[in-house]
Coordinates of C-alpha atoms in Angstrom, one line a residue:
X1 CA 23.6 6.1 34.0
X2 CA 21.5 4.8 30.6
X3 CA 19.6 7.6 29.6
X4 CA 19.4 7.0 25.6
X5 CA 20.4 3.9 23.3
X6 CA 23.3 5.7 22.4
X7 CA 25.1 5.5 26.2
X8 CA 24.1 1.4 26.0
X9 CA 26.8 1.1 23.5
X10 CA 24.7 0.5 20.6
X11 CA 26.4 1.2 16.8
X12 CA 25.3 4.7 15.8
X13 CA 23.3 3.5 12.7
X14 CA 21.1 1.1 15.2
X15 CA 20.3 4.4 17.1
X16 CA 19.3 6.5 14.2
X17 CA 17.1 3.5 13.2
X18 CA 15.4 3.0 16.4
X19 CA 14.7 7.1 16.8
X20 CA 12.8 7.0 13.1
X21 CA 10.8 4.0 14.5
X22 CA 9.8 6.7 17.3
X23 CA 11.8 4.3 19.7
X24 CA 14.0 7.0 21.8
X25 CA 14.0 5.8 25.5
X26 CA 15.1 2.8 26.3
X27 CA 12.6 0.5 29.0
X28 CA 14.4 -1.2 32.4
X29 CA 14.8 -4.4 30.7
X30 CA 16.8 -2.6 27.9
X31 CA 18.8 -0.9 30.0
X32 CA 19.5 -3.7 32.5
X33 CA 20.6 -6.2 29.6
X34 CA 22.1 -4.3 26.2
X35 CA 25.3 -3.7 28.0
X36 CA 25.8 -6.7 29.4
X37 CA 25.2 -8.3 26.4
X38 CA 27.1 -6.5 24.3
X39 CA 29.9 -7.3 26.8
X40 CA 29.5 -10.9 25.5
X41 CA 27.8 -12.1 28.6
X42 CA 24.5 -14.6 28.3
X43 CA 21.8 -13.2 29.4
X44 CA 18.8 -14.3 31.1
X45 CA 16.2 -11.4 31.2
X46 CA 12.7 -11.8 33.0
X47 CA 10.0 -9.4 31.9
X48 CA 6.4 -9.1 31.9
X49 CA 5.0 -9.0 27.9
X50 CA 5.1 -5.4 26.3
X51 CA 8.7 -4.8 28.2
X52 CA 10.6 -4.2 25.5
X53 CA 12.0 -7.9 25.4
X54 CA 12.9 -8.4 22.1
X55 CA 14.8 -5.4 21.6
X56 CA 16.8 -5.9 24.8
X57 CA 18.3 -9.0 22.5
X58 CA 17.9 -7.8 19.3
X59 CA 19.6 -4.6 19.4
X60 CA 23.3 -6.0 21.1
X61 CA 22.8 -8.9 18.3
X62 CA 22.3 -6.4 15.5
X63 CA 25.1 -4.0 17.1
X64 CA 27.5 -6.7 16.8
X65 CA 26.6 -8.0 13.6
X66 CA 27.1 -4.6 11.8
X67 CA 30.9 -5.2 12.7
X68 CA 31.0 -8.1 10.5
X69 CA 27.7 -8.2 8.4
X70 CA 28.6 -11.8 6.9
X71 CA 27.2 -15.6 7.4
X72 CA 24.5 -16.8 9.6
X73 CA 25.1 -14.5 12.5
X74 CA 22.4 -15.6 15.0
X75 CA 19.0 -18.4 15.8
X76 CA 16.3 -17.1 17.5
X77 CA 14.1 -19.7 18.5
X78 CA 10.0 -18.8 19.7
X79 CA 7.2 -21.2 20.2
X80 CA 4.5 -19.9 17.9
X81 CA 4.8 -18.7 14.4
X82 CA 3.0 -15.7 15.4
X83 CA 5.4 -14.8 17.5
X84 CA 8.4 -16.2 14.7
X85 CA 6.7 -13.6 12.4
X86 CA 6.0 -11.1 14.7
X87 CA 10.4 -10.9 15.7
X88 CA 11.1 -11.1 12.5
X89 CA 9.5 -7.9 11.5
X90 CA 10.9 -6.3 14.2
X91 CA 14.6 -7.5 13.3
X92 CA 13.8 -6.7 9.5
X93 CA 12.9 -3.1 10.4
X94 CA 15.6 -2.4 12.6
X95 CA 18.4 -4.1 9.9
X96 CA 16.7 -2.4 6.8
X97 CA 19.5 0.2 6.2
X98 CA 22.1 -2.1 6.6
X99 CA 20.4 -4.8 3.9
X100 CA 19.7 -7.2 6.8
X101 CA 19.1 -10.8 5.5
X102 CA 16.2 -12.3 8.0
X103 CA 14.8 -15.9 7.3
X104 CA 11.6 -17.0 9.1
X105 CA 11.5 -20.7 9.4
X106 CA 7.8 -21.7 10.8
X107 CA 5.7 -24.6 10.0
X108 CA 3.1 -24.0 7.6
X109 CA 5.3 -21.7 4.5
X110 CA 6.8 -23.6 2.0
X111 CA 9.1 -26.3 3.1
X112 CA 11.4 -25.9 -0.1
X113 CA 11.2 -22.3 -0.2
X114 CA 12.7 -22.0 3.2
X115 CA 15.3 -24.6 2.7
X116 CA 16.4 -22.6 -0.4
X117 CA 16.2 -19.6 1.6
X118 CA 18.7 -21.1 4.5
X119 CA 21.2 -22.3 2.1
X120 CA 22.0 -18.6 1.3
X121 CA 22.9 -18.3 4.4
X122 CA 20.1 -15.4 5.9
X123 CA 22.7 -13.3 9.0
X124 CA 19.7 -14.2 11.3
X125 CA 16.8 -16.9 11.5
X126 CA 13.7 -16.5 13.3
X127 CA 12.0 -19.9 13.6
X128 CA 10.2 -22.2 15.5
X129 CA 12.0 -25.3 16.9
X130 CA 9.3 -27.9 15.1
X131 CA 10.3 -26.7 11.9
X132 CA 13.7 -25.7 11.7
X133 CA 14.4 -29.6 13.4
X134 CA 12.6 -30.7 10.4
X135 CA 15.1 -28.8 8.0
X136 CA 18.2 -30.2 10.2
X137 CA 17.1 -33.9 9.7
X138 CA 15.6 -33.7 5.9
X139 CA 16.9 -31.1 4.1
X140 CA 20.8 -31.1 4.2
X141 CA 24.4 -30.1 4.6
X142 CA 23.6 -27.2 2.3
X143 CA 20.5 -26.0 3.9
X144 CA 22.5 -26.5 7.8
X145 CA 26.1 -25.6 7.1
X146 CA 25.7 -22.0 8.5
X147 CA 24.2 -23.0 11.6
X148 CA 27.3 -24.2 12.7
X149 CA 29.2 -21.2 13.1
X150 CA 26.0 -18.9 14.4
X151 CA 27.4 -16.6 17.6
X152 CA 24.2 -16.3 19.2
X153 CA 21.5 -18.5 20.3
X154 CA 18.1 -16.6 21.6
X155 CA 15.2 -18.6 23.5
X156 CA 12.3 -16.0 23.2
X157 CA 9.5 -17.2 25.8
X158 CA 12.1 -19.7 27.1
X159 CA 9.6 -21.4 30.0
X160 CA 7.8 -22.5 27.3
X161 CA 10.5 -23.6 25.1
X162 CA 11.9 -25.6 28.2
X163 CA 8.7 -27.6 28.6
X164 CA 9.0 -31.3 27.2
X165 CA 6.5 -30.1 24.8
X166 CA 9.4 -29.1 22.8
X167 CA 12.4 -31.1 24.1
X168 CA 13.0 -33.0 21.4
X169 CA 13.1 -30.3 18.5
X170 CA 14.8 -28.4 20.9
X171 CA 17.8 -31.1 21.2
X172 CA 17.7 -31.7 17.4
X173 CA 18.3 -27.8 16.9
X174 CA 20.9 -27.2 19.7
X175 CA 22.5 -30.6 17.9
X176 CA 24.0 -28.5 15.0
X177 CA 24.8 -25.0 16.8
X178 CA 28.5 -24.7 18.1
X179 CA 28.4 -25.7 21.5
X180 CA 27.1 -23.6 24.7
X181 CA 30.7 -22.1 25.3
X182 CA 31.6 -21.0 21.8
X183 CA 28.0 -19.0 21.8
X184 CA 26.2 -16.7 23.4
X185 CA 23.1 -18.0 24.9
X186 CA 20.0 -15.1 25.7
X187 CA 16.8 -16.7 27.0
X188 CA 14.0 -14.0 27.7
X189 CA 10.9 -14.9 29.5
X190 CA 7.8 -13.6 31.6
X191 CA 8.0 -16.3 34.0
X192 CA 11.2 -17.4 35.9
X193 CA 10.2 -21.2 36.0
X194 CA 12.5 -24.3 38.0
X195 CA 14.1 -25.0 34.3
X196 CA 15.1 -21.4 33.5
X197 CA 16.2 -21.1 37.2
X198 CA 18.4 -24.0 36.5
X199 CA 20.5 -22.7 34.0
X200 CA 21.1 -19.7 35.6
X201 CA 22.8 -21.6 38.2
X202 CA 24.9 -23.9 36.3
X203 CA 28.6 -24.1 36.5
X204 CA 30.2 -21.4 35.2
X205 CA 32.0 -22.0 31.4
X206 CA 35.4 -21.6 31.5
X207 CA 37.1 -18.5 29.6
X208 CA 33.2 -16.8 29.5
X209 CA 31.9 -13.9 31.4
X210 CA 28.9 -15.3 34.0
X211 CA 25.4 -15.4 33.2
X212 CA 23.8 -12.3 34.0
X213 CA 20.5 -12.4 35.0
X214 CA 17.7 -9.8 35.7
X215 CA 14.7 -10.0 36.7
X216 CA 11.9 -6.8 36.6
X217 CA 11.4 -7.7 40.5
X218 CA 9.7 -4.4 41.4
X219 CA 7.1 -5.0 38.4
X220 CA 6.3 -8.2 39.6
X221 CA 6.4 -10.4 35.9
X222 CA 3.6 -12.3 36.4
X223 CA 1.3 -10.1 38.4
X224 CA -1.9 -8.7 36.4
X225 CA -2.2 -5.1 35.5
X226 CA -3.0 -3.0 38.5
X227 CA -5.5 -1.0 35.7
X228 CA -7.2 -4.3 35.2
X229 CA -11.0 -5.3 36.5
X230 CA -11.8 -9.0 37.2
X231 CA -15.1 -10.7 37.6
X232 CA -16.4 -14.1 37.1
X233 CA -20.2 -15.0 35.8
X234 CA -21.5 -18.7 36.4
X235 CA -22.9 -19.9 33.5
X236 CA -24.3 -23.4 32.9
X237 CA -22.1 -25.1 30.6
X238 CA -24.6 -25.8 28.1
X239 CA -25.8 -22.2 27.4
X240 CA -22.1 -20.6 27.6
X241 CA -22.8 -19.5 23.4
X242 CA -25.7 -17.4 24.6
X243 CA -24.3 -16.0 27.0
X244 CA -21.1 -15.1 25.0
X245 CA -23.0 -13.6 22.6
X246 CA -25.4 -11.7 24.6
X247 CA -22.5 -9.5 26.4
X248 CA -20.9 -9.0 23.0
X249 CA -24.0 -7.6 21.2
X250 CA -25.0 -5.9 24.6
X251 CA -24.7 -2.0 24.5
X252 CA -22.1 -1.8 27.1
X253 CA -19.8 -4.3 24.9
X254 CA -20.8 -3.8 21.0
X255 CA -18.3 -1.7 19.9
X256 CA -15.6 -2.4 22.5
X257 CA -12.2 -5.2 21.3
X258 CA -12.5 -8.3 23.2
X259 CA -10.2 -11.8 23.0
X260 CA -12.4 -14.6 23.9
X261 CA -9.8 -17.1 25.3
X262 CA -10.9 -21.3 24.9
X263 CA -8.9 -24.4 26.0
X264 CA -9.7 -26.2 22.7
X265 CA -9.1 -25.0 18.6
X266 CA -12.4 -26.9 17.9
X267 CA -14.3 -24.4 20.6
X268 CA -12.3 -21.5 18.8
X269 CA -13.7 -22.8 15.7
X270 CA -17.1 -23.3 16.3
X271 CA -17.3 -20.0 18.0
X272 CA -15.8 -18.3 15.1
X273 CA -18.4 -20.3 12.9
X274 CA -21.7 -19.3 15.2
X275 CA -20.9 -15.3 16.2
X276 CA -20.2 -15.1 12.0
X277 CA -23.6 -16.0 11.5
X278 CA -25.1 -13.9 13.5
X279 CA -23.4 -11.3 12.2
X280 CA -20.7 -10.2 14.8
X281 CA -17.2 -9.2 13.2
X282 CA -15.3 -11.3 14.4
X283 CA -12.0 -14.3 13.7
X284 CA -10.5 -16.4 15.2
X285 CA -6.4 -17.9 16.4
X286 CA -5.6 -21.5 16.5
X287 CA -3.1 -24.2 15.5
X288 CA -5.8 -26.3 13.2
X289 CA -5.8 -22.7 10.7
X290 CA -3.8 -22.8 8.0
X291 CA -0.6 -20.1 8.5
X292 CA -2.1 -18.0 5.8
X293 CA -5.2 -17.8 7.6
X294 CA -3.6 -17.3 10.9
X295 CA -1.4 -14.0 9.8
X296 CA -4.8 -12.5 8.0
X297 CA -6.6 -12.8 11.3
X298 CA -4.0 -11.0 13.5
X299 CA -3.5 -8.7 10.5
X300 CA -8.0 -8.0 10.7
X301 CA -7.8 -7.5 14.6
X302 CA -4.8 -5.2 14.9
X303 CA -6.9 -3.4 11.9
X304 CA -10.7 -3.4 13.7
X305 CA -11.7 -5.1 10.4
X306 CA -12.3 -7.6 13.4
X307 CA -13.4 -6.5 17.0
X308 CA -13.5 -10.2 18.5
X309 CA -10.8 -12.9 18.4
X310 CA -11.4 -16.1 19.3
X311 CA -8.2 -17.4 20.4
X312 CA -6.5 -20.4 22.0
X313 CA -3.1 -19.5 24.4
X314 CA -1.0 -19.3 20.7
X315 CA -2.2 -15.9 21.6
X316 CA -1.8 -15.4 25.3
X317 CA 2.3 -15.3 25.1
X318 CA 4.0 -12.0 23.6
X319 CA 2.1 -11.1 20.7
X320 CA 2.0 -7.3 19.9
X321 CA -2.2 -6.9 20.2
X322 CA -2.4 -3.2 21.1
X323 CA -5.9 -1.6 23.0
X324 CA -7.5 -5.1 23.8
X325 CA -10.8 -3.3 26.3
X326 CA -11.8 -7.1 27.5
X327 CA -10.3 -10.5 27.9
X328 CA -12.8 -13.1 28.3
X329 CA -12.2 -16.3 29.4
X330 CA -14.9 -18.9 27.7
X331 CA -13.2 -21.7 29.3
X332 CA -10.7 -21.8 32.4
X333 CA -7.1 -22.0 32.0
X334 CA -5.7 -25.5 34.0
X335 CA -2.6 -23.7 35.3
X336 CA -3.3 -19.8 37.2
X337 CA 0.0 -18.5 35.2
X338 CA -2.0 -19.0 31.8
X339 CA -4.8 -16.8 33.3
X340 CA -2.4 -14.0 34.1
X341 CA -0.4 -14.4 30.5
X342 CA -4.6 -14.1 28.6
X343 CA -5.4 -11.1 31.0
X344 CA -2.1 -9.2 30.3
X345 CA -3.7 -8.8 27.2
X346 CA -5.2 -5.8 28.5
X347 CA -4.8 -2.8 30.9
X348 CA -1.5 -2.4 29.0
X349 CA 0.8 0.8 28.9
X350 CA -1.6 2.6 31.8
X351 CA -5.0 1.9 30.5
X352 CA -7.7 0.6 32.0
X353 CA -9.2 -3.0 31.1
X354 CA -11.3 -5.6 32.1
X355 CA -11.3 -9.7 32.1
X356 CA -14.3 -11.8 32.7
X357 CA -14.1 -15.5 33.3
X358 CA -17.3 -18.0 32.5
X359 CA -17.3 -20.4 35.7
X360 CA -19.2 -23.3 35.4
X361 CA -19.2 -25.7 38.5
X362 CA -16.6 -27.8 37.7
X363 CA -14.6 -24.7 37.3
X364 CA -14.9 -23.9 41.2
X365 CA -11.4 -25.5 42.6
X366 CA -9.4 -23.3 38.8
X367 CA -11.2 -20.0 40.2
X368 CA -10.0 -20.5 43.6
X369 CA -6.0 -21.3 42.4
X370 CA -6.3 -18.2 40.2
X371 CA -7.6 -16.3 43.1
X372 CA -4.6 -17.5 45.4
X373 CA -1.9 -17.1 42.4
X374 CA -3.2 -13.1 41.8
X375 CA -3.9 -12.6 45.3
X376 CA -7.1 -11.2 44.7
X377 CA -11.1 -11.8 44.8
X378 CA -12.9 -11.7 41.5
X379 CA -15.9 -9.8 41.8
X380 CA -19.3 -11.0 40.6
X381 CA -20.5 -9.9 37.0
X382 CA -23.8 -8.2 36.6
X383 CA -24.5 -6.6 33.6
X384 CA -26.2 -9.9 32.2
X385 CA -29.5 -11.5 33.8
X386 CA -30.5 -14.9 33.2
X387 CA -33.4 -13.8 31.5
X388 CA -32.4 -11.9 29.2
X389 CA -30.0 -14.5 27.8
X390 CA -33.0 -16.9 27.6
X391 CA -35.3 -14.2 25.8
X392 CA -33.0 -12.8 24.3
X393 CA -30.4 -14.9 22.8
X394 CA -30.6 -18.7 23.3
X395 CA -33.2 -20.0 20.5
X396 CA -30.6 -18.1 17.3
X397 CA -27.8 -19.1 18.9
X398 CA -28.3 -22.9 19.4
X399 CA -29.8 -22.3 15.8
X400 CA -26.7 -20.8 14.4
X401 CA -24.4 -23.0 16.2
X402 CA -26.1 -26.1 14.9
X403 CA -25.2 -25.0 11.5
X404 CA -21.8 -24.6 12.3
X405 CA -21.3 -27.9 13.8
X406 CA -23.3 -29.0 10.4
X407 CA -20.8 -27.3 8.3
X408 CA -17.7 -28.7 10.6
X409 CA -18.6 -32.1 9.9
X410 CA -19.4 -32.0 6.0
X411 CA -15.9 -30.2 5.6
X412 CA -13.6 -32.8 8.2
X413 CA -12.7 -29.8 10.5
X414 CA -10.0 -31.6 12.7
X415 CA -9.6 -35.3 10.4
X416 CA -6.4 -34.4 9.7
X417 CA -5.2 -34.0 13.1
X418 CA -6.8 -37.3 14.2
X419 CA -5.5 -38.9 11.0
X420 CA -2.2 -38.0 12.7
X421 CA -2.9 -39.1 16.5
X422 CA -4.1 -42.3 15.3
X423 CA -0.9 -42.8 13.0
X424 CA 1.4 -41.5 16.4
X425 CA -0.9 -44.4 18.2
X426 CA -0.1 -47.0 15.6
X427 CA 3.3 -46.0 15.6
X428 CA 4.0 -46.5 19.7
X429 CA 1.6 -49.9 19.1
X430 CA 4.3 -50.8 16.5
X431 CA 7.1 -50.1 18.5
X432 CA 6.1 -51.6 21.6
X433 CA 5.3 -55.2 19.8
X434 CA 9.0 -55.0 18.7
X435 CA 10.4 -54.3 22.4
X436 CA 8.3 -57.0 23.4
X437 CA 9.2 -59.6 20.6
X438 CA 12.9 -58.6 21.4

């Protein structure tokens, strides 16, 4: 049986590299898939976040590739550049000895530097599908060539990358790869949706191995952590700032790391604006920030130079956010799977953790499908009275937050974005009139 890397089958200079990261035992997910992979077989591997997923594919990829360390070798593609960023380092590390060549191609770097960057033909490119799509239809034959001739292909968070949400990048990428049978295709996931499901059970490719699949049953993927405590407050909607900042500056919660979790990057923001003002250390994670921005505030939290992140689900999926002590949901997640993804935030590697969820009454009927999805009642929170908010808390709050909202508005927060929707609506408008006038 797998007791080290070494009896997967992995090249001996891949070992040595993951024993001086401190990486000497291989997790079930590692175990199940290396050999398989390395076998040539794709892979579809289902694991709850922290697993060990990225190695499971990056370490057969990186085996192999030391046999022939020349071209474009393999595409991983992630949805968030966090995530982009966050494999990247972790392929860069490993490859360092052998002068591994890793491109990261995410929206928000520089457009030409990455096309430069591509046409030197990088062994492995970490990107997101948005952006490297882009590159495929703008920036050239040059730029592209390699792709053609990559002998892996890795969907990282593959339910997501599924979705429609990214279906058409997705098409324009998997455009210029060779096709399915003349690659090896390794989607990794924490959720084992209908669309992942459906590719396992596609007809077999002539002259390849079959898929193997595997599946952490006995963890249960998308279960929460058995460590974690859940509650629920109700808290008028109008008075939700207070409240947030009442439990954060509270004695039981000022010094612990909390992820606040909101549905919208404008709530992110104006949270981020309000608990700054009032003097709680704290950033934020959201699509609106500029990538700069969005690396420094991971880079502050990991650090404690931050003990609060405000953070839309670009953080809920896969990112490496060690020692998280509460996950609180400001606003409800529509779909019970996104709760369990935010709350796996903590209670991680045998620690204890806790999650607290605002509930405001149109929240009621979300509460209830969470409660059926975990199989579990929350329990009521207590350790904040309604007084004490009021007294407390409400009257600097609503103060600070008006400045925020002040400060929003005189610098455009969001005008680009809406610059863009309305251009998309003019666009379909457009298009429409000439189907019509056909």
């Amino acid at each position: 049986m797998y007791n080290d890397f070494k009896s997967l089958g992995l090249s001996k200079w891949l070992v040595e590299a993951l024993h001086s990261m401190k990486i000497t035992q291989p997790t079930i997910v590692q175990k199940a898939c290396i050999p398989e992979i390395l076998k040539g077989c794709d892979c579809i591997g289902g694991a709850k976040t922290g697993s060990g997923k990225t190695i499971a594919f990056a370490a057969p990829m990186l085996s192999n590739w030391s046999a022939d360390p020349s071209g474009m070798f393999g595409v991983v593609l992630t949805p968030t550049r966090e995530l982009a960023m966050q494999i990247a380092e972790q392929f860069t590390a490993l490859g360092s000895i052998m002068n591994i060549k890793v491109a990261l191609v995410v929206g928000g770097d520089d457009i030409v530097k990455q096309a430069l960057e591509l046409q030197r033909r990088p062994h492995f490119i970490i990107a997101t599908p948005g952006r490297l799509a882009h590159h495929i239809m703008h920036s050239g034959e040059d730029t592209i060539g390699g792709l053609r001739r990559v002998k892996y292909l890795v969907l990282d968070e593959a339910d997501i990358l599924l979705t429609n949400t990214f279906g058409k990048d997705l098409a324009t990428c998997l455009s210029v790869l060779p096709p399915k049978e003349k690659r090896q295709n390794l989607l990794f996931t924490a959720t084992i949706t209908d669309q992942v499901k459906a590719l396992k059970e596609a007809p077999r490719v002539e002259g390849k191995p079959p898929v193997f699949s595997f599946q952490v049953e006995d963890l249960d993927c998308l279960a929460i952590p058995k460590a974690l405590k859940t509650e629920y407050l109700l808290v008028p909607e109008h008075v939700k700032e207070a409240y947030l900042y009442q439990i954060l500056s509270s004695e039981e919660y000022n010094d612990k790391t909390v992820i606040v979790f909101v549905n919208r990057t404008v709530s992110a923001e104006i949270l981020r604006r309000t608990l700054r003002l009032l003097d709680v250390r704290v950033t934020s994670l959201h699509s609106q920030l500029p990538q700069k921005e969005r690396t420094n505030s991971l880079q502050r939290f990991r650090a404690n130079a931050a003990r609060i992140l405000i953070a839309t689900d670009v953080a809920s999926r896969g990112l490496d956010i060690p020692a998280v002590q509460l996950v609180l949901n400001y606003d409800i997640p529509a779909n019970p799977d996104t709760y369990i993804h935010r709350v796996g935030r903590t209670a991680r590697a045998g620690r204890s953790g806790e999650s607290l969820s605002f509930v405001s009454p149109k929240d009621v009927s979300r509460i209830k499908a969470i409660e059926s999805r975990i199989n579990k009642k929350m329990d009521e929170f207590t350790k904040v009275g309604d007084t004490a908010v009021i007294r407390k808390a409400l009257t600097k709050v609503t103060v600070a937050k008006r400045e925020s909202l002040m400060a929003m508005d005189k610098e455009g927060f969001g005008e680009k974005r809406k610059q863009q929707r309305n251009k998309g609506g003019i666009k379909r408008a457009n298009k429409a009139l000439e189907t019509k006038n056909k």
